[in-house]
Short mmCIF file of C-alpha atoms in Angstrom, two decimals:
data_model
loop_
_atom_site.label_atom_id
_atom_site.label_comp_id
_atom_site.label_asym_id
_atom_site.label_seq_id
_atom_site.Cartn_x
_atom_site.Cartn_y
_atom_site.Cartn_z
CA GLN A 1 -4.83 2.70 15.63
CA SER A 2 -5.22 3.42 11.91
CA VAL A 3 -6.09 6.90 10.71
CA LEU A 4 -8.86 5.48 8.57
CA THR A 5 -11.42 3.25 10.24
CA GLN A 6 -12.73 0.02 8.72
CA PRO A 7 -14.64 -2.87 10.21
CA PRO A 8 -12.17 -5.68 10.98
CA SER A 9 -14.34 -8.28 9.29
CA ALA A 10 -17.26 -8.83 6.90
CA SER A 11 -18.99 -11.86 5.56
CA ALA A 12 -21.68 -12.90 3.13
CA ALA A 13 -22.76 -15.93 1.19
CA PRO A 14 -21.80 -16.56 -2.47
CA GLY A 15 -23.84 -14.49 -4.86
CA GLN A 16 -24.74 -11.95 -2.18
CA ARG A 17 -23.61 -8.32 -1.91
CA VAL A 18 -21.34 -6.90 0.82
CA THR A 19 -20.33 -3.38 1.63
CA ILE A 20 -17.15 -2.31 3.43
CA SER A 21 -17.00 1.10 4.99
CA CYS A 22 -14.06 3.47 5.44
CA SER A 23 -14.35 6.48 7.79
CA GLY A 24 -11.86 9.28 7.90
CA SER A 25 -11.71 12.97 8.58
CA SER A 26 -11.56 16.34 6.85
CA SER A 27 -7.83 16.07 6.33
CA ASN A 28 -7.92 12.79 4.42
CA VAL A 29 -11.11 11.30 3.00
CA GLY A 30 -12.94 14.59 3.31
CA SER A 31 -10.48 16.43 1.03
CA ASN A 32 -8.83 13.77 -1.05
CA THR A 33 -9.78 10.85 -3.19
CA VAL A 34 -10.00 7.32 -1.84
CA ASN A 35 -8.38 4.17 -3.24
CA TRP A 36 -9.11 0.59 -2.39
CA TYR A 37 -6.71 -2.34 -2.36
CA GLN A 38 -7.31 -6.04 -2.28
CA GLN A 39 -4.77 -8.44 -0.75
CA LEU A 40 -5.43 -12.10 -1.39
CA PRO A 41 -3.85 -14.60 1.03
CA GLY A 42 -0.12 -14.89 0.42
CA ALA A 43 -0.17 -12.34 -2.37
CA ALA A 44 0.89 -8.68 -2.81
CA PRO A 45 -1.75 -5.95 -2.59
CA LYS A 46 -3.56 -5.04 -5.74
CA LEU A 47 -5.21 -1.71 -6.72
CA LEU A 48 -8.94 -2.41 -6.85
CA ILE A 49 -10.58 0.98 -7.00
CA TYR A 50 -8.99 4.44 -7.53
CA THR A 51 -10.24 8.02 -7.34
CA ASN A 52 -13.20 6.93 -5.26
CA SER A 53 -15.01 4.92 -7.89
CA GLN A 54 -12.76 4.09 -10.88
CA ARG A 55 -11.83 0.51 -11.73
CA PRO A 56 -8.40 -0.29 -13.21
CA SER A 57 -8.45 -2.40 -16.37
CA GLY A 58 -9.22 -6.00 -15.52
CA VAL A 59 -11.17 -5.40 -12.31
CA PRO A 60 -14.74 -6.82 -12.72
CA ASP A 61 -17.62 -4.42 -12.47
CA ARG A 62 -18.82 -6.45 -9.50
CA PHE A 63 -16.53 -4.14 -7.52
CA SER A 64 -17.64 -0.56 -7.06
CA GLY A 65 -16.63 2.35 -4.81
CA SER A 66 -18.27 5.53 -3.58
CA LYS A 67 -17.46 8.45 -1.34
CA SER A 68 -19.55 10.96 0.56
CA GLY A 69 -18.05 13.54 2.87
CA THR A 70 -15.56 11.91 5.17
CA SER A 71 -16.66 8.33 4.48
CA ALA A 72 -16.18 5.96 1.59
CA SER A 73 -17.40 2.46 0.82
CA LEU A 74 -16.50 -0.51 -1.29
CA ALA A 75 -19.30 -2.73 -2.54
CA ILE A 76 -18.84 -6.23 -3.93
CA SER A 77 -21.83 -7.86 -5.63
CA GLY A 78 -22.24 -11.42 -6.84
CA LEU A 79 -19.71 -12.64 -4.26
CA ARG A 80 -17.37 -15.44 -5.20
CA SER A 81 -15.11 -17.61 -3.08
CA GLU A 82 -12.07 -16.02 -4.74
CA ASP A 83 -13.08 -12.70 -3.28
CA GLU A 84 -11.94 -13.85 0.14
CA ALA A 85 -9.22 -11.39 0.94
CA ASP A 86 -8.21 -8.37 3.04
CA TYR A 87 -9.47 -5.07 1.75
CA TYR A 88 -7.93 -1.70 2.57
CA CYS A 89 -8.90 1.85 1.89
CA ALA A 90 -6.28 4.55 1.51
CA ALA A 91 -6.05 8.31 1.06
CA TRP A 92 -3.62 11.18 1.23
CA ASP A 93 -3.63 12.99 4.58
CA ASP A 94 -3.00 16.73 4.35
CA SER A 95 -2.16 17.09 8.05
CA LEU A 96 0.27 14.17 8.13
CA ASN A 97 1.65 14.98 4.70
CA GLY A 98 1.57 11.29 3.85
CA ALA A 99 -0.55 8.37 2.74
CA VAL A 100 -2.80 6.66 5.26
CA PHE A 101 -4.44 3.24 5.14
CA GLY A 102 -7.40 1.78 6.96
CA GLY A 103 -6.83 -1.06 9.28
CA GLY A 104 -8.19 -3.53 6.72
CA THR A 105 -11.33 -5.67 6.49
CA LYS A 106 -11.09 -9.40 6.19
CA LEU A 107 -13.82 -10.67 3.91
CA THR A 108 -15.15 -14.15 4.37
CA VAL A 109 -17.35 -15.78 1.79
CA LEU A 110 -19.59 -18.19 3.71
CA GLU B 1 4.31 -5.36 -18.38
CA VAL B 2 5.29 -3.59 -15.17
CA HIS B 3 7.50 -5.73 -12.96
CA LEU B 4 8.83 -4.88 -9.48
CA LEU B 5 11.20 -7.21 -7.65
CA GLU B 6 12.26 -6.58 -4.11
CA SER B 7 15.40 -8.01 -2.44
CA GLY B 8 17.59 -7.50 0.57
CA GLY B 9 15.34 -8.64 3.40
CA GLY B 10 16.47 -10.93 6.11
CA LEU B 11 17.07 -11.42 9.86
CA VAL B 12 18.76 -8.54 11.70
CA GLN B 13 19.36 -7.78 15.34
CA PRO B 14 17.69 -4.82 17.04
CA GLY B 15 19.69 -1.62 16.40
CA GLY B 16 21.00 -3.14 13.16
CA SER B 17 20.78 -1.98 9.55
CA LEU B 18 19.55 -3.39 6.26
CA ARG B 19 19.24 -2.11 2.70
CA LEU B 20 16.28 -3.13 0.59
CA SER B 21 16.28 -2.89 -3.20
CA CYS B 22 13.48 -2.88 -5.78
CA ALA B 23 14.41 -3.55 -9.39
CA ALA B 24 11.83 -2.08 -11.80
CA SER B 25 11.12 -2.94 -15.43
CA GLY B 26 8.39 -2.52 -18.04
CA PHE B 27 7.96 1.20 -17.69
CA THR B 28 9.86 4.49 -17.81
CA PHE B 29 11.17 4.44 -14.23
CA ASN B 30 12.13 8.11 -13.85
CA ASN B 31 8.59 9.19 -14.84
CA TYR B 32 7.04 7.70 -11.71
CA ALA B 33 7.10 8.32 -8.01
CA MET B 34 7.94 5.15 -6.05
CA THR B 35 6.85 4.00 -2.59
CA TRP B 36 7.60 1.45 0.17
CA VAL B 37 4.63 0.01 2.02
CA ARG B 38 4.96 -2.60 4.80
CA ARG B 39 2.71 -5.13 6.51
CA ALA B 40 3.65 -6.35 9.94
CA PRO B 41 2.54 -9.80 11.13
CA GLY B 42 -1.15 -9.74 12.10
CA LYS B 43 -1.47 -6.07 11.11
CA GLY B 44 -2.52 -4.03 8.14
CA LEU B 45 -0.75 -2.09 5.40
CA GLU B 46 1.33 0.90 6.48
CA TRP B 47 2.77 3.50 4.18
CA VAL B 48 6.51 3.85 4.90
CA SER B 49 8.10 6.27 2.41
CA SER B 50 7.93 7.68 -1.07
CA VAL B 51 10.23 9.44 -3.55
CA LEU B 52 9.29 11.48 -6.58
CA GLY B 53 10.66 10.63 -10.00
CA SER B 54 13.31 13.27 -9.91
CA ALA B 55 14.54 11.87 -6.57
CA LEU B 56 14.64 15.38 -5.21
CA ASN B 57 11.62 15.05 -2.93
CA THR B 58 11.19 12.32 -0.28
CA TYR B 59 8.44 11.67 2.21
CA TYR B 60 8.40 9.47 5.39
CA ALA B 61 5.90 8.15 7.89
CA ASP B 62 6.51 9.51 11.42
CA SER B 63 7.24 5.96 12.57
CA VAL B 64 10.40 5.74 10.40
CA LYS B 65 11.49 9.35 10.01
CA GLY B 66 15.12 9.78 10.99
CA ARG B 67 15.78 6.01 10.80
CA PHE B 68 14.95 5.03 7.24
CA THR B 69 16.17 6.66 3.98
CA ILE B 70 14.56 6.21 0.60
CA SER B 71 16.54 6.75 -2.56
CA ARG B 72 16.52 5.72 -6.25
CA ASP B 73 19.02 5.27 -9.06
CA ASN B 74 17.20 6.16 -12.24
CA SER B 75 20.13 4.93 -14.32
CA LYS B 76 19.65 1.43 -12.82
CA ASN B 77 15.83 1.55 -12.56
CA THR B 78 16.19 0.70 -8.96
CA LEU B 79 14.57 1.91 -5.72
CA TYR B 80 16.19 1.54 -2.35
CA LEU B 81 15.29 1.76 1.31
CA GLN B 82 18.03 2.04 3.93
CA LEU B 83 16.80 0.79 7.27
CA ASN B 84 18.83 1.87 10.31
CA SER B 85 18.26 1.59 14.09
CA LEU B 86 15.87 -1.31 13.48
CA ARG B 87 13.37 -2.20 16.13
CA GLY B 88 11.10 -5.22 16.68
CA ASP B 89 8.08 -3.33 15.42
CA ASP B 90 9.86 -2.85 12.08
CA THR B 91 9.42 -6.57 11.46
CA ALA B 92 7.22 -6.80 8.35
CA VAL B 93 6.96 -7.66 4.73
CA TYR B 94 8.17 -4.61 2.76
CA TYR B 95 6.52 -3.96 -0.57
CA CYS B 96 7.74 -1.74 -3.33
CA ALA B 97 4.96 0.01 -5.24
CA ARG B 98 4.68 2.35 -8.18
CA GLY B 99 3.02 5.67 -7.49
CA PHE B 100 2.49 7.99 -4.64
CA PRO B 101 0.40 11.06 -5.09
CA LEU B 102 -2.99 10.63 -3.47
CA ALA B 103 -2.11 7.16 -2.16
CA HIS B 104 -2.53 5.73 -5.71
CA PHE B 105 -0.24 2.73 -6.01
CA ASP B 106 -0.95 0.90 -9.21
CA ASN B 107 1.63 -1.85 -9.27
CA TRP B 108 3.23 -3.79 -6.45
CA GLY B 109 6.13 -6.19 -5.98
CA GLN B 110 5.86 -9.47 -4.13
CA GLY B 111 7.57 -8.13 -1.05
CA THR B 112 10.65 -8.96 0.98
CA LEU B 113 10.54 -10.01 4.62
CA VAL B 114 12.48 -8.09 7.30
CA THR B 115 12.73 -9.79 10.71
CA VAL B 116 14.20 -7.83 13.60
CA SER B 117 15.05 -10.16 16.45
CA SER B 118 17.94 -11.09 18.75
#
């Protein structure tokens, strides 16, 4: 069981918008910033969103993040086939004194 | 350009040991905390351990505490992870990543596979 809760799967058609949720608690998402990672098949993870909603250089603005209370979400608009990947949220947990990841969401572009 | 290259993975028997290395280049190594994250087959990412730039402070997930040891040699720009008392559930691809505070890992290596099996 992961400390952060994500839906195991999500899907949408090309061009559509999809949202992936990440639910935590007061010791992690509720008190610390959230980061999102994308892992394409056979590749290393990549930082996609940091500090809740910031995009690293090179990440398209089709990707956006938000946080409210103990939940966060990742939105992807204008879906493309190359967006098919596993997506993970992550945050620092004050109680565990360590980083925690969500279980991951496998995104399928129909 | 930041580059992280892991090595040292392989097949090891339960109870055995292994030492992973991560060679870093393209940035001032001792200015950054470094981290190991793993992904077991069919499962998601799991934070394993981190070390601050000074090497004085280390952090471990409960699942590896007392069995794994993280270290770094800033003169060689290299991060290490000593894996002892290995178990089947330690089987995973181990990734080296730059960063640590607030679970912000901005660069990742390609990973090295550790398989624990008899």
